[in-house]
Coordinates of C-alpha atoms and ligand atoms in Angstrom, one line a residue:
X1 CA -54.6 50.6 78.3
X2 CA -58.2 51.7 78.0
X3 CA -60.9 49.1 76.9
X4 CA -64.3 50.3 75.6
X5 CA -67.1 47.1 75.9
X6 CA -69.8 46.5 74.0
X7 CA -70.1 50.1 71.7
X8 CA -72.2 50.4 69.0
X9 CA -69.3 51.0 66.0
X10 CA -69.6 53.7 63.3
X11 CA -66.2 54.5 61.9
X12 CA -68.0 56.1 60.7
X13 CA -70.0 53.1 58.2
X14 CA -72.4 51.0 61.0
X15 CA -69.6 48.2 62.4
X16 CA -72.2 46.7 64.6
X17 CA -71.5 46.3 68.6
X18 CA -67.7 45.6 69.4
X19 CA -65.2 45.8 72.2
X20 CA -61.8 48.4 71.3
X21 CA -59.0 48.5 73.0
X22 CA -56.6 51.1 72.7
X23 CA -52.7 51.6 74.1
X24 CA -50.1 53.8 73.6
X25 CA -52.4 56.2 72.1
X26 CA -53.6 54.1 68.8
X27 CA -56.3 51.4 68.6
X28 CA -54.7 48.1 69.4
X29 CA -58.1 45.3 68.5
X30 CA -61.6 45.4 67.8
X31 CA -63.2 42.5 68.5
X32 CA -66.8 41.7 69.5
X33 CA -65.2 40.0 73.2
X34 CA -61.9 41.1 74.6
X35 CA -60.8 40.4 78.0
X36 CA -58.4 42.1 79.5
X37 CA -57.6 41.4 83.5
X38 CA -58.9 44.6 85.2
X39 CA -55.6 45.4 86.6
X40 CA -53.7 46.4 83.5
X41 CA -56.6 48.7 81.9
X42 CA -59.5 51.3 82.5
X43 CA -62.5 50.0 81.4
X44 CA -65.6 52.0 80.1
X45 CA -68.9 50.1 79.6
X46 CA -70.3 51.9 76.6
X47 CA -73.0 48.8 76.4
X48 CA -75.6 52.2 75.9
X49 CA -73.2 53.9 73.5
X50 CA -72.6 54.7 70.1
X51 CA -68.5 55.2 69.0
X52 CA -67.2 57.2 66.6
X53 CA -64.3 58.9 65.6
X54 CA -63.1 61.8 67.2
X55 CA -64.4 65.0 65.1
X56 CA -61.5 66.7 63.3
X57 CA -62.2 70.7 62.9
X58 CA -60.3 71.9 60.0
X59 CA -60.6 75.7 60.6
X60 CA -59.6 76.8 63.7
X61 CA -58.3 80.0 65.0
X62 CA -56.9 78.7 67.8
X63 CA -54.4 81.9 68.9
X64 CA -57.3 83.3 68.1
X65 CA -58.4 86.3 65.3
X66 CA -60.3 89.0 64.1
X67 CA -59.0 92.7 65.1
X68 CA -61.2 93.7 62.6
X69 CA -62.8 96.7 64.6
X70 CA -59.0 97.6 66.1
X71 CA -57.0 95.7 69.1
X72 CA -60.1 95.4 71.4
X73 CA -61.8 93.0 68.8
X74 CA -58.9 90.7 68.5
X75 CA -60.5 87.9 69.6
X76 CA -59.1 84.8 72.5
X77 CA -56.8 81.9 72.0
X78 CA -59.1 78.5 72.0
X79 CA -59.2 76.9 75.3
X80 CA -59.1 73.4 75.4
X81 CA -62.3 72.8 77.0
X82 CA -64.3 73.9 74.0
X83 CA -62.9 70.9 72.4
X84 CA -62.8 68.5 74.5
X85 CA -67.2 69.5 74.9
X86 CA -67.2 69.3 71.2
X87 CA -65.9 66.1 71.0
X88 CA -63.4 67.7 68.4
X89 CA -59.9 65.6 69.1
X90 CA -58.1 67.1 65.9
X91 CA -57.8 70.8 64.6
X92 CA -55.9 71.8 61.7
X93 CA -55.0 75.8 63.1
X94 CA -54.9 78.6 61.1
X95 CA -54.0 82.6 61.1
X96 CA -57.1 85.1 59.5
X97 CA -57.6 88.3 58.8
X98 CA -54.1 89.5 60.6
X99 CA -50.8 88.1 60.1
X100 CA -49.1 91.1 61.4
X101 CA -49.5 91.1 65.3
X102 CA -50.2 87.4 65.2
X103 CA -48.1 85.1 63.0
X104 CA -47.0 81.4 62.2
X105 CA -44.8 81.5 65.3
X106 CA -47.3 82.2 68.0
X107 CA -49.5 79.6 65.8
X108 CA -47.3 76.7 65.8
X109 CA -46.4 77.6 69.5
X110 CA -50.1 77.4 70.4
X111 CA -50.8 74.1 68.5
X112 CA -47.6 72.7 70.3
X113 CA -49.9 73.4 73.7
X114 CA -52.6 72.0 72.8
X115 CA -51.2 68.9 71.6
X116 CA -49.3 68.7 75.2
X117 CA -53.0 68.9 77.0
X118 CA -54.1 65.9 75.1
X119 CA -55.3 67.0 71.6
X120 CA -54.0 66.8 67.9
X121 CA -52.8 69.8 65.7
X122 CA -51.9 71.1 62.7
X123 CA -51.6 73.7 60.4
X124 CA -51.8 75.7 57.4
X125 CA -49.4 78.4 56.8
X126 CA -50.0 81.9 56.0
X127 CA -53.4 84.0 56.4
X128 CA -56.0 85.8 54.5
X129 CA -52.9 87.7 52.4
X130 CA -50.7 86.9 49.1
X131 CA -47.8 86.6 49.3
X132 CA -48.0 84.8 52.2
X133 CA -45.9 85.4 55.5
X134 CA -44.3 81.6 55.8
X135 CA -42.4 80.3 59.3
X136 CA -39.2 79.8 57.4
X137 CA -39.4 81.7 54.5
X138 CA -41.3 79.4 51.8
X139 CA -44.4 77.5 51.5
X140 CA -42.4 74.8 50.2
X141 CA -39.6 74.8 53.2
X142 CA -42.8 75.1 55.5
X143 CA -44.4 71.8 54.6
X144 CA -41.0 70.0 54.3
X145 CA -39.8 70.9 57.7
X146 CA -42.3 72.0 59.8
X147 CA -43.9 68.5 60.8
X148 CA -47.8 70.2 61.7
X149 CA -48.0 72.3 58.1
X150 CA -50.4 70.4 55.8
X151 CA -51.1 73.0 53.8
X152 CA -51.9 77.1 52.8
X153 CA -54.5 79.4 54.6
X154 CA -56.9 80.9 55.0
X155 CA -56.2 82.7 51.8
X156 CA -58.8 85.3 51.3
X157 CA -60.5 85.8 47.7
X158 CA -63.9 87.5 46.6
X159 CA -63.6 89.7 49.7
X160 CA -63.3 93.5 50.8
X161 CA -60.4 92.2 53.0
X162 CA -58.5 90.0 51.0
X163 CA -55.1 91.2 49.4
X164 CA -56.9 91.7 46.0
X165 CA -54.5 88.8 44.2
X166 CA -55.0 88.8 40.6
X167 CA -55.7 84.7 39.8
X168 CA -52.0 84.4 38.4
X169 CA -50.8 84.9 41.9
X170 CA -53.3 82.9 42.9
X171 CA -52.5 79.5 41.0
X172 CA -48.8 80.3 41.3
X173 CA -49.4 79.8 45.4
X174 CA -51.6 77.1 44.8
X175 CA -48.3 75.4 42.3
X176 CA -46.1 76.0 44.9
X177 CA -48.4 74.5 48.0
X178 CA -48.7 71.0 45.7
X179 CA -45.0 71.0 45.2
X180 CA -44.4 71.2 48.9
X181 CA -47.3 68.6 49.5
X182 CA -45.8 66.2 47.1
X183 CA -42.2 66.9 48.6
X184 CA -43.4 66.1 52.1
X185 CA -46.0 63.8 51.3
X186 CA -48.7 66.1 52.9
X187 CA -52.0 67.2 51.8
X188 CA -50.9 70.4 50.5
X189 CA -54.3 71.8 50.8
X190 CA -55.0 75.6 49.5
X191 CA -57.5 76.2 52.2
X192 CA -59.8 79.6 50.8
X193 CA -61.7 82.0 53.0
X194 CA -64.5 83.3 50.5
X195 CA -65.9 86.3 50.9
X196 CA -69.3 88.1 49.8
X197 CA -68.2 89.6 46.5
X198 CA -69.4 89.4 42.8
X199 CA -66.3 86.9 41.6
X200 CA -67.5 84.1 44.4
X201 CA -65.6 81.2 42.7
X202 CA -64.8 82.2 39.4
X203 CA -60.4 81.6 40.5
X204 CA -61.7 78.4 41.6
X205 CA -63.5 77.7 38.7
X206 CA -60.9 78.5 36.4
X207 CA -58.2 76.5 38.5
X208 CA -60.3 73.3 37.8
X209 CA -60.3 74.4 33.6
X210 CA -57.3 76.2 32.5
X211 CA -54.8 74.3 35.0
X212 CA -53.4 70.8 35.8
X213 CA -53.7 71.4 39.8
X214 CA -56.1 68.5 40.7
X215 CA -59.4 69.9 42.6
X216 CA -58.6 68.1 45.6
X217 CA -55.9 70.5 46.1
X218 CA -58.7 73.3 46.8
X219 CA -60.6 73.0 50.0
X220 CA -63.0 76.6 49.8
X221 CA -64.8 77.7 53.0
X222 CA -67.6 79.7 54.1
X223 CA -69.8 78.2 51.4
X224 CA -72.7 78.6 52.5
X225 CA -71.6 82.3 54.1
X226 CA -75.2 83.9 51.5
X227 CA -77.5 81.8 49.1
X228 CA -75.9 82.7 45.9
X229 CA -72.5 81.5 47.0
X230 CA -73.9 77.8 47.8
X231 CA -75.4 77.4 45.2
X232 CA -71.8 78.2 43.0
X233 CA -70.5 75.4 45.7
X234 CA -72.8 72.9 44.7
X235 CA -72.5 74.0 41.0
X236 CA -68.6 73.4 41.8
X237 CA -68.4 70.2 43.8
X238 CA -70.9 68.7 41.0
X239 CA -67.7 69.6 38.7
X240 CA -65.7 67.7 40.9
X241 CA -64.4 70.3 43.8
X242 CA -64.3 70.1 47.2
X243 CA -66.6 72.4 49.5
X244 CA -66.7 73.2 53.3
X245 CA -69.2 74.7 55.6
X246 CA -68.7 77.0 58.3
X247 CA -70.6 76.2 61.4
X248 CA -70.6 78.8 63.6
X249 CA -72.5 81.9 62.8
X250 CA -74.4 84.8 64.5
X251 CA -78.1 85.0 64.0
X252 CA -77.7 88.2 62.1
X253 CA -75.9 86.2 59.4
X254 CA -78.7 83.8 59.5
X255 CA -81.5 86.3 58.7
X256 CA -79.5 87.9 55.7
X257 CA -79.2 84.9 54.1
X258 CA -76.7 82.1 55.3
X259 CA -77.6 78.7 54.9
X260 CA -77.7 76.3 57.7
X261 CA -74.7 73.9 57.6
X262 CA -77.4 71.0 58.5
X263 CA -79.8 72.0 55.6
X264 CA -77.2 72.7 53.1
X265 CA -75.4 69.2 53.6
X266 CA -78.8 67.7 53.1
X267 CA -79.6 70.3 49.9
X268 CA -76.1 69.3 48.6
X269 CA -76.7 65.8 49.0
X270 CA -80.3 66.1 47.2
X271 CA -78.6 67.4 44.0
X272 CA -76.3 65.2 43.4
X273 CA -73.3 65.8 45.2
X274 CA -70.7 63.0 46.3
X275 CA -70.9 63.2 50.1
X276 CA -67.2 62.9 50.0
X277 CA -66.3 65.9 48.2
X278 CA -68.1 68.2 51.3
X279 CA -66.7 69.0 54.9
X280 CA -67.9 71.0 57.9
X281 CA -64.9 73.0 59.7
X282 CA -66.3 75.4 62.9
X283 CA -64.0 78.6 62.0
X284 CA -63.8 78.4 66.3
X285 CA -62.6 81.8 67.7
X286 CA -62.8 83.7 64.7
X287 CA -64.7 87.0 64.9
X288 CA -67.9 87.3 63.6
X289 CA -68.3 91.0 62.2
X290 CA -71.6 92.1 61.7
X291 CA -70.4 95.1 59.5
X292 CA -73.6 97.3 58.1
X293 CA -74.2 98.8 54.4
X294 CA -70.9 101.4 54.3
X295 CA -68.5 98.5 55.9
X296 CA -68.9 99.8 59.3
X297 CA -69.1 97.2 62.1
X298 CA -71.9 96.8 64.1
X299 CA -71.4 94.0 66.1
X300 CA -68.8 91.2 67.2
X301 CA -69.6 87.5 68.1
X302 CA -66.9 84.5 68.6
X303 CA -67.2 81.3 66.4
X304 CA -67.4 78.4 68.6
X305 CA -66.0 75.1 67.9
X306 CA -69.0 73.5 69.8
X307 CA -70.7 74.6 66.6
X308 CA -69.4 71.6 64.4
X309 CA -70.8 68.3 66.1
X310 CA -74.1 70.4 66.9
X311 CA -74.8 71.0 63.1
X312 CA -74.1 67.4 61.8
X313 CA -76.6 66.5 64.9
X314 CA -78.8 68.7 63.5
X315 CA -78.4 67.3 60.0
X316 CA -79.4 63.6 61.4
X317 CA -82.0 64.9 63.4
X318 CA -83.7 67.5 61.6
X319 CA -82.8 66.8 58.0
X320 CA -82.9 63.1 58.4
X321 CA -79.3 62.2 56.9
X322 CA -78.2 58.8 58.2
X323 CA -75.3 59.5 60.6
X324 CA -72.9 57.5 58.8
X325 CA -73.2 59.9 55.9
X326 CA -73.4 63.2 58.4
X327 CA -70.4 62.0 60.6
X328 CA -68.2 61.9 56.8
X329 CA -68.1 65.8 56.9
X330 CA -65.9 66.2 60.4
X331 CA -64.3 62.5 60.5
X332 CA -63.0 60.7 57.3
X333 CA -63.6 63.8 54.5
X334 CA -61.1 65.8 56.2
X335 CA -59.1 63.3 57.5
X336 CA -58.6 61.8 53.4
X337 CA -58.3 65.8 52.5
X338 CA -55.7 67.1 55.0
X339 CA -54.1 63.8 54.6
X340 CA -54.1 63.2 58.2
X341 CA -52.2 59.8 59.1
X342 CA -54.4 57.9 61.3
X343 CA -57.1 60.4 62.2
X344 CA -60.6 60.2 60.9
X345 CA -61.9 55.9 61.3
X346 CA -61.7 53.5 64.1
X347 CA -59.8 50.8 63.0
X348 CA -56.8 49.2 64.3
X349 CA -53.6 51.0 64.0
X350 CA -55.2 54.3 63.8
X351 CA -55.4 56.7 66.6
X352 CA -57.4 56.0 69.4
X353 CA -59.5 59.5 68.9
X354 CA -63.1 58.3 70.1
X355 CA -66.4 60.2 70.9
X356 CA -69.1 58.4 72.8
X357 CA -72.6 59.4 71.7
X358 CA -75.6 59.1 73.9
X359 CA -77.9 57.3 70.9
X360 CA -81.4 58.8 72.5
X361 CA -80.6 62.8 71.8
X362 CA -76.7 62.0 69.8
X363 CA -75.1 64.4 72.6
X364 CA -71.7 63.6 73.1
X365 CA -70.7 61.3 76.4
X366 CA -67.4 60.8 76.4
X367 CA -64.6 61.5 74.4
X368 CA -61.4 60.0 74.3
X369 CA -58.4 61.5 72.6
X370 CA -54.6 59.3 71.6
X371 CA -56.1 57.2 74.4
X372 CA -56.6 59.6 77.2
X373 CA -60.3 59.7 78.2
X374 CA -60.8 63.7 78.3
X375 CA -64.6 63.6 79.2
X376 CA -66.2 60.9 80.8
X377 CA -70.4 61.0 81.6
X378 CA -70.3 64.4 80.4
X379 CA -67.8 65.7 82.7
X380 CA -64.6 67.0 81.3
X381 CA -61.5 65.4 83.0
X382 CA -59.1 67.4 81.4
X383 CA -58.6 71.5 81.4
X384 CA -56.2 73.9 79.6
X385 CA -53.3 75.0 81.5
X386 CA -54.7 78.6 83.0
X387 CA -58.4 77.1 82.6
Ligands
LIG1 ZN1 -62.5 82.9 56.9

């Protein structure tokens, strides 16, 4: 058993200063005194400590991506590590731009390793291109019996390098993602890459007028990818959609126009929108193509999954959210939206997926994943397999 003493709770609403001890991987109590005799559990005073949930990242590309500039830009798998430093104790994987040379296979295989080195997965099914290429054939058979699916993605739209599906195909993917989520009593989330082009939401937009699919069914990405296209995602989540930001970026993208995840959460916010309906995901290890006028590319980053906790820091201590409200975009938003059992508070019965945040500068201190402490003071305890 591990027993935390004396942490300052957000779960992520201030719980005041409690004791939480965890076992078999989930949160056993919380109780402002437990005692536990030494010999049957770690112990970690955390007397200095804020705890929160364990960030869930739900945009990964953790076999990684890109390939966008031919087989030398395909980018690396995700090594554990960058988690664990990011305090991120959940990812939901996903495919991108290619789902030729790597596909839901290598995927599911990759989120089976890192769940074995101490962190949880899962997975939407498919990438950027409609149809999609499933595991076992259907979206709907992928949900039901493929226990890490939650959902589609990320299905490209309003970009150069999407597969162009007209919004009929569109809605009938979307139909058949809810039926499978209903079915398996999973999320069923359409998870959208959006691009730079003119149509920006309008499928989106539609799918919220002329159908019965419930908006919560949409999660669009890359929202604040250029200025117009956040402000059509606050426009949207005012009408009762669901947004995410993409945290890691190059600083070319910055200076033609992207909009800082920090600032926009807080711009969001300022109009109106329900804090609930808006998530941050990293897009970790996917390519960052810097392409110029005629398409060309002219240079190639890697997103980092580091990028997520630094940019709801940012929002707390640059744009002055509380942190209850800033820790909602990478704890309970996507843990409600991805419908991920357990994941997403501190409370008991759910899992014991902790971070420990150093309250002078809000760096992470520790994290603690199903019970395992993976970082400790800093200093990672835990390494990938060939790391
Ligand atoms: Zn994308």
């Amino acid at each position: 058993m591990l027993l935390i003493k004396n942490a300052e709770i957000h779960s992520p609403s201030p719980d005041g200063r409690c004791d939480v001890l965890a076992g078999g991987g989930k949160i056993l109590r919380m109780h402002p005194d437990i005692r536990v005799p030494a010999r049957y559990c770690e112990v970690i005073d955390a007397r200095n400590l804020i705890a929160v949930p364990g960030f869930i990242d739900g945009h990964v590309h953790i076999m990684g991506g890109g390939g966008e500039g031919g087989p030398s830009t395909r980018t690396p798998e995700l090594p554990i590590s960058d988690a664990i430093q990011g305090g991120v104790t959940t990812i939901v994987g996903c495919l991108g731009t290619d789902g030729i040379t790597r596909t839901m296979g290598g995927l599911l295989a990759k989120a089976q390793a890192l769940e074995e080195e101490g962190i949880s997965t899962f997975l939407v099914t498919g990438h950027y291109a409609v149809p999609l290429r499933t595991l076992t054939g259907s979206v709907e058979q992928d949900l039901l019996f493929i226990d890490k699916i939650v959902g589609v993605g990320e299905v490209a739209l309003s970009d150069h390098r999407s597969s162009q599906p007209t919004f009929e195909d569109f809605i009938r993917l979307a139909g058949e993602t809810r039926r499978g989520g209903i079915l398996s009593g999973k999320a069923g989330l359409v998870n959208i890459h959006l691009g730079d082009g003119r149509r920006g939401l309008e499928f989106l937009r539609r799918a919220l007028v002329e159908t019965e699919i419930p908006p919560r069914q949409f999660l669009p990405t890359h929202i604040n990818r250029n200025p117009d296209l956040f402000e059509e995602g606050t426009a949207y989540a005012l009408a009762g959609g669901f947004v995410d930001f993409t945290t890691s970026t190059v600083p070319a993208y910055m200076e033609a126009g992207e909009v800082k995840p920090s600032e926009g959460l807080r711009r969001m916010l300022d109009a109106g929108v329900d804090p609930g309906h808006i998530t941050f995901t990293s897009d970790g290890q996917g390519s960052l193509p810097d392409f110029d006028a005629m398409g060309r590319i002219k240079g190639l980053g890697v997103g980092r999954v580091t990028s997520l906790f630094a940019e709801v820091r940012d929002a707390v201590l640059k744009e002055g959210l509380p942190l209850a409200t800033a820790l909602q975009v990478i704890t309970s938003n996507p843990a409600r939206l991805f419908k991920l059992k357990g994941k997403g508070g501190l409370a008991p019965g759910m899992d014991a997926d902790l971070v420990l945040l150093d309250p002078r500068d809000l760096t992470v201190h520790s994290v603690i994943a199903k019970g395992r402490v993976l970082m400790k003071a800093r200093k990672a305890l835990v390494k990938g397999t060939f790391e």
